[in-house]
CSV table of C-alpha atoms in Angstrom, one decimal:
chain,number,residue,atom,x,y,z
A,1,MET,CA,151.6,114.0,47.6
A,2,ALA,CA,152.3,111.6,50.3
A,3,TYR,CA,154.3,108.7,49.6
A,4,VAL,CA,153.7,105.2,49.5
A,5,ARG,CA,156.8,102.9,50.6
A,6,PRO,CA,157.1,99.9,48.4
A,7,VAL,CA,156.5,96.2,50.0
A,8,SER,CA,157.9,93.2,48.7
A,9,LYS,CA,155.3,90.8,48.1
A,10,THR,CA,157.9,88.1,48.3
A,11,THR,CA,160.8,88.3,51.3
A,12,TRP,CA,159.1,90.5,53.9
A,13,TYR,CA,159.0,87.5,56.2
A,14,LEU,CA,162.6,87.6,55.7
A,15,LYS,CA,163.0,91.0,57.3
A,16,ASP,CA,162.4,90.6,61.1
A,17,ARG,CA,162.9,87.6,63.2
A,18,ASN,CA,159.2,87.2,64.3
A,19,TYR,CA,157.8,87.7,60.6
A,20,THR,CA,160.4,84.3,59.9
A,21,ILE,CA,159.2,82.1,62.9
A,22,HIS,CA,155.6,83.1,61.4
A,23,MET,CA,156.6,81.8,58.4
A,24,ILE,CA,158.7,78.5,59.6
A,25,ASN,CA,155.1,78.1,61.9
A,26,GLU,CA,152.9,78.2,58.3
A,27,LEU,CA,155.2,75.9,56.6
A,28,THR,CA,155.2,73.2,59.4
A,29,SER,CA,151.7,72.2,57.2
A,30,VAL,CA,153.5,70.6,54.9
A,31,PHE,CA,154.4,68.5,57.2
A,32,ILE,CA,151.0,67.6,58.7
A,33,GLY,CA,149.5,67.0,55.4
A,34,LEU,CA,152.5,64.5,54.7
A,35,TYR,CA,151.9,62.5,57.8
A,36,ALA,CA,147.8,62.9,56.9
A,37,LEU,CA,148.6,61.1,53.7
A,38,LEU,CA,150.9,58.5,55.1
A,39,LEU,CA,148.1,57.7,57.9
A,40,LEU,CA,145.4,57.5,55.0
A,41,TRP,CA,147.9,55.3,53.1
A,42,GLY,CA,148.1,53.3,55.8
A,43,ILE,CA,144.4,53.0,56.3
A,44,GLY,CA,143.9,52.1,52.5
A,45,ALA,CA,146.4,49.4,52.9
A,46,VAL,CA,144.9,47.8,55.9
A,47,ALA,CA,141.5,48.0,54.0
A,48,SER,CA,143.3,45.8,51.2
A,49,GLY,CA,144.3,43.2,53.7
A,50,ASP,CA,147.5,41.5,55.0
A,51,LYS,CA,149.7,41.0,52.6
A,52,ALA,CA,149.1,44.6,50.7
A,53,TYR,CA,149.6,45.9,54.2
A,54,TYR,CA,153.0,44.7,54.6
A,55,GLN,CA,154.2,44.8,51.1
A,56,PHE,CA,152.8,48.3,49.9
A,57,PHE,CA,153.0,50.1,53.1
A,58,LEU,CA,154.8,48.9,56.5
A,59,GLU,CA,157.9,47.6,54.3
A,60,CYS,CA,157.8,50.8,52.3
A,61,LEU,CA,158.4,52.7,55.2
A,62,THR,CA,161.8,51.3,56.1
A,63,SER,CA,163.5,52.5,53.1
A,64,PRO,CA,166.7,55.0,54.1
A,65,GLY,CA,164.9,57.9,52.1
A,66,MET,CA,161.7,57.1,53.7
A,67,LEU,CA,163.5,56.9,57.3
A,68,VAL,CA,165.0,60.4,56.7
A,69,LEU,CA,161.4,61.5,55.5
A,70,LEU,CA,159.8,60.1,58.7
A,71,TRP,CA,162.6,61.6,61.1
A,72,VAL,CA,161.8,65.1,59.5
A,73,THR,CA,158.5,64.7,59.7
A,74,THR,CA,158.4,63.6,63.1
A,75,ILE,CA,160.3,66.4,64.3
A,76,VAL,CA,157.9,69.0,62.8
A,77,ILE,CA,155.1,67.6,64.5
A,78,PHE,CA,157.0,67.6,67.5
A,79,TYR,CA,157.8,71.6,66.8
A,80,HIS,CA,153.9,71.7,65.5
A,81,ALA,CA,152.5,70.8,68.8
A,82,ILE,CA,154.8,72.9,70.9
A,83,ALA,CA,154.6,76.1,68.6
A,84,TRP,CA,150.2,75.5,69.0
A,85,PHE,CA,150.1,75.3,72.9
A,86,LYS,CA,152.3,78.1,73.5
A,87,VAL,CA,149.5,80.5,71.7
A,88,THR,CA,146.4,78.9,72.7
A,89,PRO,CA,146.1,80.6,75.7
A,90,LYS,CA,145.8,83.6,73.7
A,91,ALA,CA,143.0,82.2,71.7
A,92,MET,CA,140.8,81.2,74.4
A,93,PRO,CA,142.0,82.9,77.6
A,94,ILE,CA,140.0,81.7,80.9
A,95,GLN,CA,138.5,83.9,83.3
A,96,LYS,CA,137.7,82.6,86.9
A,97,GLY,CA,135.9,85.0,88.9
A,98,GLU,CA,137.3,88.2,88.1
A,99,ALA,CA,141.3,87.1,87.4
A,100,PHE,CA,142.0,85.5,84.0
A,101,VAL,CA,144.0,82.3,84.5
A,102,PRO,CA,147.5,82.4,83.5
A,103,GLY,CA,148.8,81.7,80.5
A,104,GLY,CA,151.4,79.3,81.4
A,105,VAL,CA,149.0,77.2,83.7
A,106,ILE,CA,146.3,76.9,80.5
A,107,ALA,CA,149.4,75.8,78.4
A,108,GLY,CA,150.9,73.7,81.3
A,109,ALA,CA,147.2,72.0,81.2
A,110,HIS,CA,147.9,71.1,77.5
A,111,TYR,CA,151.2,69.9,78.0
A,112,VAL,CA,150.1,67.4,81.3
A,113,ILE,CA,147.1,66.3,78.8
A,114,TRP,CA,149.5,65.4,75.8
A,115,VAL,CA,152.1,63.8,77.5
A,116,LEU,CA,149.4,61.3,79.2
A,117,PHE,CA,147.9,60.7,76.2
A,118,SER,CA,151.1,59.9,74.6
A,119,LEU,CA,152.3,57.6,77.0
A,120,VAL,CA,148.7,55.6,77.1
A,121,VAL,CA,148.5,55.6,73.5
A,122,LEU,CA,152.6,54.2,73.4
A,123,TYR,CA,151.6,51.4,75.9
A,124,PHE,CA,148.8,50.2,73.8
A,125,ALA,CA,150.6,50.1,71.0
A,126,GLY,CA,153.1,47.8,72.2
A,127,VAL,CA,156.2,50.1,72.7
A,128,PHE,CA,156.5,49.0,76.2
B,1,MET,CA,134.7,78.1,47.2
B,2,ALA,CA,138.1,80.3,47.5
B,3,LYS,CA,136.2,83.3,48.6
B,4,VAL,CA,133.6,82.3,50.5
B,5,ASN,CA,132.8,80.3,53.8
B,6,LYS,CA,136.7,81.3,55.3
B,7,ALA,CA,134.9,80.6,58.9
B,8,LEU,CA,134.1,77.1,57.4
B,9,PHE,CA,137.7,76.8,56.4
B,10,TRP,CA,139.2,78.3,59.4
B,11,SER,CA,137.1,76.3,62.0
B,12,LEU,CA,138.3,72.9,60.0
B,13,PHE,CA,142.2,74.6,60.3
B,14,ALA,CA,141.2,75.5,63.9
B,15,ALA,CA,140.1,72.0,65.0
B,16,GLY,CA,143.0,70.2,63.1
B,17,GLY,CA,145.9,72.0,64.1
B,18,THR,CA,144.8,71.2,68.2
B,19,LEU,CA,143.8,67.8,67.0
B,20,THR,CA,147.2,67.3,65.5
B,21,ALA,CA,149.3,68.9,68.4
B,22,PHE,CA,148.0,66.3,70.8
B,23,VAL,CA,148.2,63.0,68.7
B,24,PHE,CA,150.5,63.7,65.9
B,25,PRO,CA,153.5,63.3,67.9
B,26,VAL,CA,152.6,59.8,69.4
B,27,LEU,CA,151.7,58.8,65.7
B,28,ALA,CA,154.6,60.0,64.5
B,29,LEU,CA,156.8,58.3,66.8
B,30,ILE,CA,155.1,55.0,66.6
B,31,THR,CA,155.1,54.8,62.8
B,32,LEU,CA,159.1,55.9,63.4
B,33,ILE,CA,159.8,53.3,65.9
B,34,ALA,CA,158.2,50.8,63.4
B,35,ALA,CA,160.5,52.1,60.1
B,36,HIS,CA,163.3,51.4,62.1
B,37,GLY,CA,162.5,48.3,64.3
B,38,SER,CA,162.7,46.0,61.8
B,39,PRO,CA,164.2,42.7,62.7
B,40,PRO,CA,166.1,40.3,60.1
B,41,ASP,CA,162.7,38.7,58.4
B,42,GLY,CA,161.6,42.6,57.9
B,43,ILE,CA,158.2,42.7,59.6
B,44,PRO,CA,158.3,45.1,62.5
B,45,GLU,CA,157.5,44.2,66.0
B,46,ILE,CA,154.8,47.3,66.5
B,47,MET,CA,151.9,48.2,64.1
B,48,LYS,CA,151.3,44.6,63.1
B,49,PHE,CA,148.6,44.3,60.3
B,50,GLU,CA,146.3,42.3,63.5
B,51,GLN,CA,147.0,45.1,65.9
B,52,MET,CA,146.0,47.9,63.2
B,53,GLN,CA,142.9,45.8,61.8
B,54,GLY,CA,141.8,45.5,65.4
B,55,LEU,CA,142.0,48.9,66.0
B,56,LEU,CA,139.8,50.0,62.5
B,57,ALA,CA,137.3,47.1,63.0
B,58,ASN,CA,135.4,48.9,65.9
B,59,TRP,CA,133.5,52.0,65.4
B,60,PHE,CA,135.1,54.3,67.7
B,61,GLY,CA,138.6,53.3,66.0
B,62,LYS,CA,137.1,54.5,62.3
B,63,LEU,CA,135.7,57.3,63.9
B,64,ALA,CA,138.9,58.5,65.7
B,65,ALA,CA,140.8,57.6,62.7
B,66,PHE,CA,138.6,59.5,59.9
B,67,GLY,CA,138.3,62.6,62.3
B,68,THR,CA,142.2,62.9,62.4
B,69,VAL,CA,143.1,62.0,58.8
B,70,SER,CA,140.4,64.1,57.5
B,71,LEU,CA,141.2,67.4,60.0
B,72,ALA,CA,144.5,66.9,59.5
B,73,LEU,CA,144.2,67.6,55.7
B,74,TRP,CA,141.9,70.1,56.1
B,75,HIS,CA,144.2,71.9,58.7
B,76,ALA,CA,147.1,71.6,56.4
B,77,ALA,CA,145.6,72.7,53.0
B,78,HIS,CA,144.3,75.8,54.7
B,79,ARG,CA,147.4,76.6,56.5
B,80,LEU,CA,149.8,76.1,53.2
B,81,ARG,CA,147.5,78.0,51.3
B,82,VAL,CA,147.9,81.3,53.8
B,83,GLY,CA,151.7,80.7,53.9
B,84,LEU,CA,151.6,80.4,49.8
B,85,HIS,CA,150.2,83.1,49.7
B,86,GLY,CA,152.5,84.8,52.6
B,87,LEU,CA,155.5,83.7,50.2
B,88,GLY,CA,153.8,85.5,47.4
B,89,LEU,CA,152.0,82.9,45.2
B,90,ARG,CA,149.0,85.3,44.3
B,91,ALA,CA,146.8,82.7,42.5
B,92,ASP,CA,145.2,82.1,45.8
B,93,GLY,CA,142.1,80.9,44.2
B,94,LEU,CA,143.9,77.7,42.5
B,95,VAL,CA,145.9,76.9,45.4
B,96,ALA,CA,142.6,76.7,47.3
B,97,VAL,CA,140.8,74.6,44.9
B,98,VAL,CA,143.9,72.1,44.3
B,99,GLY,CA,144.4,72.4,48.2
B,100,TYR,CA,140.8,71.8,49.7
B,101,GLY,CA,140.1,69.1,46.8
B,102,ILE,CA,142.8,67.0,48.0
B,103,ALA,CA,141.6,67.2,51.3
B,104,LEU,CA,137.9,66.4,50.2
B,105,VAL,CA,138.9,63.1,47.9
B,106,GLY,CA,141.3,62.5,51.1
B,107,THR,CA,138.4,62.7,53.5
B,108,ILE,CA,135.9,60.7,50.9
B,109,LEU,CA,138.7,58.0,50.6
B,110,ALA,CA,139.2,57.6,54.4
B,111,ALA,CA,135.5,57.3,55.0
B,112,TYR,CA,135.3,54.5,52.0
B,113,TRP,CA,138.4,52.6,53.4
B,114,LEU,CA,137.3,52.7,57.2
B,115,VAL,CA,133.8,51.6,56.1
B,116,GLN,CA,135.5,48.5,54.5
B,117,ILE,CA,137.6,47.7,57.4
C,1,MET,CA,174.9,113.3,84.6
C,2,SER,CA,177.1,111.4,81.8
C,3,ALA,CA,176.3,112.1,78.2
C,4,VAL,CA,174.9,109.3,75.7
C,5,GLN,CA,175.7,110.3,72.0
C,6,LEU,CA,173.2,109.7,69.7
C,7,GLU,CA,173.4,109.5,65.9
C,8,LEU,CA,170.0,109.6,64.1
C,9,GLU,CA,169.5,108.8,60.8
C,10,ILE,CA,166.0,110.2,60.2
C,11,LEU,CA,163.9,109.6,57.1
C,12,ARG,CA,163.2,113.4,55.4
C,13,TYR,CA,160.3,113.8,52.9
C,14,ASP,CA,159.0,116.9,51.7
C,15,PRO,CA,156.1,116.5,49.4
C,16,GLU,CA,156.5,119.8,47.6
C,17,LYS,CA,160.2,118.8,46.6
C,18,ASP,CA,161.2,115.2,46.9
C,19,GLN,CA,160.4,112.6,44.4
C,20,GLU,CA,161.3,110.2,47.4
C,21,PRO,CA,162.5,110.3,51.0
C,22,HIS,CA,166.0,110.3,52.3
C,23,PHE,CA,168.0,109.8,55.3
C,24,GLN,CA,169.5,113.2,57.5
C,25,THR,CA,172.1,112.1,59.7
C,26,TYR,CA,171.9,114.0,63.2
C,27,GLN,CA,174.5,114.1,66.0
C,28,VAL,CA,172.9,114.7,69.1
C,29,ALA,CA,174.7,114.7,72.6
C,30,CYS,CA,171.6,113.7,74.4
C,31,GLN,CA,171.6,113.4,78.6
C,32,GLU,CA,170.9,109.9,80.1
C,33,GLU,CA,167.6,109.9,81.3
C,34,TRP,CA,166.3,111.1,77.7
C,35,MET,CA,164.2,109.1,75.5
C,36,VAL,CA,164.4,109.0,71.5
C,37,LEU,CA,161.6,112.0,72.1
C,38,ASP,CA,163.6,114.3,73.8
C,39,ALA,CA,166.4,113.9,71.0
C,40,ILE,CA,164.4,114.4,67.9
C,41,ASN,CA,162.8,117.5,70.0
C,42,HIS,CA,166.2,118.9,70.3
C,43,VAL,CA,167.1,118.2,66.7
C,44,LYS,CA,164.0,120.1,66.0
C,45,ASP,CA,164.8,123.0,68.5
C,46,GLU,CA,168.3,123.7,68.1
C,47,VAL,CA,169.6,122.0,64.8
C,48,ASP,CA,166.8,122.0,62.4
C,49,THR,CA,163.4,124.0,62.7
C,50,THR,CA,162.3,122.0,59.4
C,51,LEU,CA,161.6,118.5,60.8
C,52,SER,CA,158.2,117.3,61.1
C,53,TYR,CA,156.9,114.4,63.1
C,54,ARG,CA,153.9,114.4,65.6
C,55,TRP,CA,154.1,114.7,69.8
C,56,SER,CA,152.1,115.8,72.6
C,57,CYS,CA,151.9,113.8,76.5
C,58,HIS,CA,155.3,112.8,76.4
C,59,MET,CA,154.0,110.0,78.9
C,60,ALA,CA,152.8,106.9,76.5
C,61,VAL,CA,149.1,108.2,76.8
C,62,CYS,CA,148.1,110.3,73.5
C,63,GLY,CA,149.7,107.7,71.0
C,64,SER,CA,151.0,110.4,68.3
C,65,CYS,CA,154.8,109.7,68.5
C,66,GLY,CA,154.6,106.5,67.0
C,67,MET,CA,157.3,105.7,64.6
C,68,MET,CA,160.2,103.5,62.8
C,69,ILE,CA,162.7,103.0,65.6
C,70,ASP,CA,165.8,101.1,64.2
C,71,GLY,CA,163.1,99.2,62.5
C,72,GLN,CA,160.6,98.3,65.1
C,73,PRO,CA,157.7,100.2,65.9
C,74,LYS,CA,157.6,102.0,69.1
C,75,LEU,CA,156.3,105.4,71.0
C,76,ALA,CA,159.5,107.4,70.7
C,77,CYS,CA,158.6,108.9,74.3
C,78,LYS,CA,158.9,105.0,75.7
C,79,VAL,CA,162.6,104.3,74.3
C,80,SER,CA,165.2,105.2,76.2
C,81,VAL,CA,168.0,106.8,74.5
C,82,LYS,CA,170.5,104.3,76.7
C,83,ASP,CA,169.1,101.8,74.4
C,84,TYR,CA,170.9,102.7,71.0
C,85,ALA,CA,174.4,104.6,73.2
C,86,ASN,CA,176.8,104.9,70.3
C,87,LYS,CA,174.6,103.8,68.0
C,88,LYS,CA,173.4,104.6,65.0
C,89,VAL,CA,169.5,105.1,65.1
C,90,ARG,CA,167.1,105.0,61.9
C,91,ILE,CA,164.1,107.1,62.6
C,92,GLU,CA,161.2,106.3,60.1
C,93,PRO,CA,157.9,107.0,60.0
C,94,LEU,CA,155.3,104.4,60.8
C,95,ALA,CA,155.8,101.6,58.3
C,96,ASN,CA,152.7,100.5,56.2
C,97,PHE,CA,150.9,103.8,55.9
C,98,PRO,CA,151.7,106.5,53.2
C,99,ILE,CA,154.2,109.4,54.4
C,100,GLU,CA,152.4,112.9,54.6
C,101,ARG,CA,155.9,114.7,55.4
C,102,ASP,CA,159.1,113.9,57.4
C,103,LEU,CA,157.8,111.4,60.4
C,104,VAL,CA,154.1,111.8,59.9
C,105,VAL,CA,152.1,109.6,58.2
C,106,VAL,CA,148.4,109.8,56.8
C,107,GLN,CA,146.4,107.9,58.9
C,108,ASP,CA,142.6,108.0,57.4
C,109,ASP,CA,143.0,104.4,56.0
C,110,PHE,CA,142.6,103.6,60.0
C,111,MET,CA,140.1,106.4,60.6
C,112,GLU,CA,137.8,104.9,58.1
C,113,LYS,CA,138.4,101.4,59.6
C,114,LEU,CA,137.8,102.7,63.3
C,115,LYS,CA,134.4,103.9,62.2
C,116,ARG,CA,133.3,100.3,60.1
C,117,VAL,CA,133.5,98.3,63.3
C,118,LYS,CA,131.1,100.4,65.3
C,119,PRO,CA,133.3,101.0,68.3
C,120,TYR,CA,130.4,101.7,70.4
C,121,ILE,CA,127.6,100.1,73.0
C,122,ILE,CA,124.6,99.0,70.2
C,123,ARG,CA,121.5,98.3,71.9
C,124,LYS,CA,118.4,96.6,70.4
C,125,GLU,CA,116.2,98.6,72.2
C,126,GLU,CA,117.7,101.9,74.6
C,127,GLN,CA,116.5,101.3,78.1
C,128,PRO,CA,114.6,104.5,79.1
C,129,ILE,CA,116.5,106.9,81.8
C,130,GLU,CA,114.3,106.3,84.6
C,131,ALA,CA,115.4,102.3,84.2
C,132,GLY,CA,118.8,103.4,85.5
C,133,GLU,CA,121.8,102.5,84.6
C,134,TYR,CA,123.3,99.4,82.7
C,135,LYS,CA,125.1,97.3,85.4
C,136,GLN,CA,128.3,95.8,84.7
C,137,SER,CA,130.0,93.5,87.7
C,138,PRO,CA,133.8,93.7,87.8
C,139,ALA,CA,134.2,90.3,86.3
C,140,GLU,CA,132.4,91.7,83.3
C,141,LEU,CA,134.1,94.5,83.1
C,142,LYS,CA,137.3,92.8,83.5
C,143,LYS,CA,136.8,90.8,80.3
C,144,PHE,CA,137.5,93.3,78.2
C,145,LYS,CA,139.0,95.9,80.2
C,146,GLN,CA,142.2,95.6,78.5
C,147,PHE,CA,140.9,96.3,74.9
C,148,THR,CA,139.9,100.0,76.2
C,149,LEU,CA,143.5,100.6,76.8
C,150,CYS,CA,144.1,101.1,73.1
C,151,ILE,CA,145.7,104.8,72.3
C,152,ASN,CA,145.5,104.4,68.5
C,153,CYS,CA,149.4,104.6,68.5
C,154,LEU,CA,148.9,102.2,65.5
C,155,CYS,CA,152.2,100.6,66.3
C,156,CYS,CA,150.5,97.4,65.4
C,157,TYR,CA,149.6,98.9,62.0
C,158,ALA,CA,153.0,99.0,61.4
C,159,ALA,CA,154.3,95.7,63.1
C,160,CYS,CA,151.5,93.6,60.9
C,161,PRO,CA,153.0,92.0,57.6
C,162,GLU,CA,149.4,91.1,56.4
C,163,TYR,CA,148.3,94.9,56.9
C,164,ALA,CA,151.2,96.0,54.5
C,165,LEU,CA,150.8,92.9,51.8
C,166,THR,CA,146.5,93.5,51.7
C,167,PRO,CA,145.9,97.1,52.9
C,168,GLU,CA,142.3,96.7,53.1
C,169,PHE,CA,142.8,94.0,55.8
C,170,MET,CA,140.7,96.1,58.7
C,171,GLY,CA,144.0,95.4,61.0
C,172,PRO,CA,144.7,95.1,64.6
C,173,ALA,CA,143.7,97.9,66.8
C,174,ALA,CA,140.0,98.4,64.7
C,175,LEU,CA,139.5,94.6,65.4
C,176,ALA,CA,140.9,94.3,69.4
C,177,LEU,CA,138.3,97.5,69.5
C,178,ALA,CA,135.6,95.8,68.1
C,179,HIS,CA,135.9,92.5,70.3
C,180,ARG,CA,136.1,95.2,72.8
C,181,TYR,CA,133.1,95.9,72.2
C,182,ASN,CA,131.4,92.5,71.4
C,183,THR,CA,132.6,91.3,74.8
C,184,ASP,CA,131.0,93.8,76.7
C,185,SER,CA,128.0,92.7,78.6
C,186,ARG,CA,126.3,96.0,77.9
C,187,ASP,CA,126.5,95.4,74.2
C,188,GLN,CA,123.9,93.8,71.7
C,189,GLY,CA,125.7,94.7,69.0
C,190,LEU,CA,127.7,91.2,67.5
C,191,ALA,CA,125.4,90.5,64.8
C,192,GLU,CA,125.6,93.8,63.3
C,193,ARG,CA,129.4,94.0,63.4
C,194,HIS,CA,129.6,90.3,62.2
C,195,LYS,CA,128.6,91.9,58.9
C,196,GLU,CA,132.1,94.1,58.6
C,197,LEU,CA,134.0,91.2,60.5
C,198,SER,CA,132.7,88.1,58.9
C,199,LYS,CA,134.4,89.9,55.3
C,200,PRO,CA,137.6,88.4,54.5
C,201,GLU,CA,139.6,92.1,54.9
C,202,GLY,CA,137.5,91.4,58.4
C,203,VAL,CA,139.0,89.1,61.0
C,204,TRP,CA,140.3,86.5,58.3
C,205,ASP,CA,143.2,88.4,56.5
C,206,CYS,CA,144.9,87.7,60.1
C,207,SER,CA,147.4,84.8,60.2
C,208,PHE,CA,148.4,85.4,63.6
C,209,THR,CA,151.5,86.2,63.5
C,210,ASP,CA,151.3,88.2,66.7
C,211,THR,CA,153.6,90.7,65.6
C,212,CYS,CA,150.8,93.2,67.4
C,213,SER,CA,150.9,92.5,70.4
C,214,ILE,CA,154.4,92.8,70.7
C,215,ALA,CA,154.4,95.9,69.2
C,216,CYS,CA,151.7,97.1,71.6
C,217,PRO,CA,153.0,99.7,74.1
C,218,LYS,CA,150.1,99.3,76.0
C,219,HIS,CA,150.3,95.8,76.2
C,220,VAL,CA,146.2,95.5,74.4
C,221,ASP,CA,147.6,91.9,73.1
C,222,PRO,CA,145.5,92.7,69.6
C,223,ALA,CA,146.5,89.4,68.7
C,224,SER,CA,144.7,87.9,71.3
C,225,ALA,CA,141.5,89.7,70.8
C,226,LEU,CA,141.6,88.9,66.7
C,227,GLN,CA,141.7,85.1,67.7
C,228,GLN,CA,139.5,85.1,70.1
C,229,LEU,CA,137.3,87.4,67.4
C,230,LYS,CA,137.7,84.7,64.7
C,231,ILE,CA,136.2,82.1,67.0
C,232,ALA,CA,133.2,84.3,68.0
C,233,THR,CA,132.9,84.7,64.2
C,234,THR,CA,132.9,81.4,63.3
C,235,VAL,CA,130.1,80.6,65.7
C,236,GLN,CA,128.2,83.4,64.5
C,237,TRP,CA,128.5,82.0,61.1
C,238,TYR,CA,127.2,78.3,61.7
C,239,LYS,CA,124.8,80.3,64.0
C,240,GLU,CA,123.3,82.1,60.4
C,241,LEU,CA,123.6,78.6,58.9
C,242,ILE,CA,121.1,76.9,61.1
C,243,GLY,CA,118.9,79.8,61.2
C,244,MET,CA,119.7,81.4,64.5
C,245,GLY,CA,122.1,84.4,63.8
C,246,ASP,CA,120.7,86.7,65.5
C,247,LYS,CA,122.3,87.4,69.3
């Protein structure tokens, strides 16, 4: 009889560094989801008018607990962006003539667009 | 719902992942600055009500906000489903219904509120 | 010629005697230019003739000496003993497959999956011999060339955590080959393969850990093939949804 080795269904991702990184990447979704809910909350607050927006949304963000959560969320969101751009060339390779465009060029183009877009948004938001 | 249409959920996940990678960092940064930058009167300098209302009053703003929030929710719901399965949670059907359910309700709420602005 | 001392801990399993596998240790004085396969051959030839394992070409072409070396799936003929000099090295059969005997695994599951992706050119209508060959430009060939380099060593299956968790999953090598034929300009079988690929155990069990590509000794990059296949499968699904399914 052939022998089947047991596989842990709950701790496998700790066995290999690459598995662990993968699991961390998957769990960034928790913070992506939380921030999406925050945006939804903000939209609802804007729809409810001036007073509600400040009282039930913007001022809530300034509490110490919320600030900590926002910091963590922001860091995870940046990590998600970098991890996502890193693997995009694998999912969408571009062939020019015979050769493939190097993955670094595709990822680099993403970074350029990302930075320019972010600067434009920061400008219009009045940050600078 | 949990078993079928994997292509549908995956496409929403992939689109949401790409969109959030481009858009979420700067939005989160602005939120963070707004949350920190409270002067003594308690009202931050950026993300003022008039600014937000102006942004969401036109159809382009509405559409952008709707797409971002909705796709981000679907992205998170799908990826969290896969992640929880990986962590050993075998109630995949339940996780799918709850996760996608939240994304669906969020999508409807976003549309409802945005139309009102 | 200086020697490299290796302590090999080889997983042994005799289906006729053993309830479960156990490690057996061999001290091997290796020559510096040896690969791990040479050290195992030395054990087989000089120390313990009962050891079973597969190998053939000793040049990373035949794909038969895939095994877990220090926990990672590798071709034993492609890893230098110097990488493990003066260390204990665990040698185990490829992970995620049943053990037939010692380092030999049962490959039936992969063989059956390979068939299901129809890894050959499918034409809706064969063109007659007189019409000549199916022509292909160098750019069209380059599009899938990399995915033809697979030697079926199964290192990618041993590296894939999703295959470990869900044995029904079609897995990296079979799916990379499906993509290789889907992207061949001479092939018209995308819609036919779609029936298998669009099942949950088709492309959708892949969660893109990228570990198959890290393990692949031939740089096939099955993870890349799989992501492209997910996009193609999604496009095909939407096409069928609006009644334009046939390629």
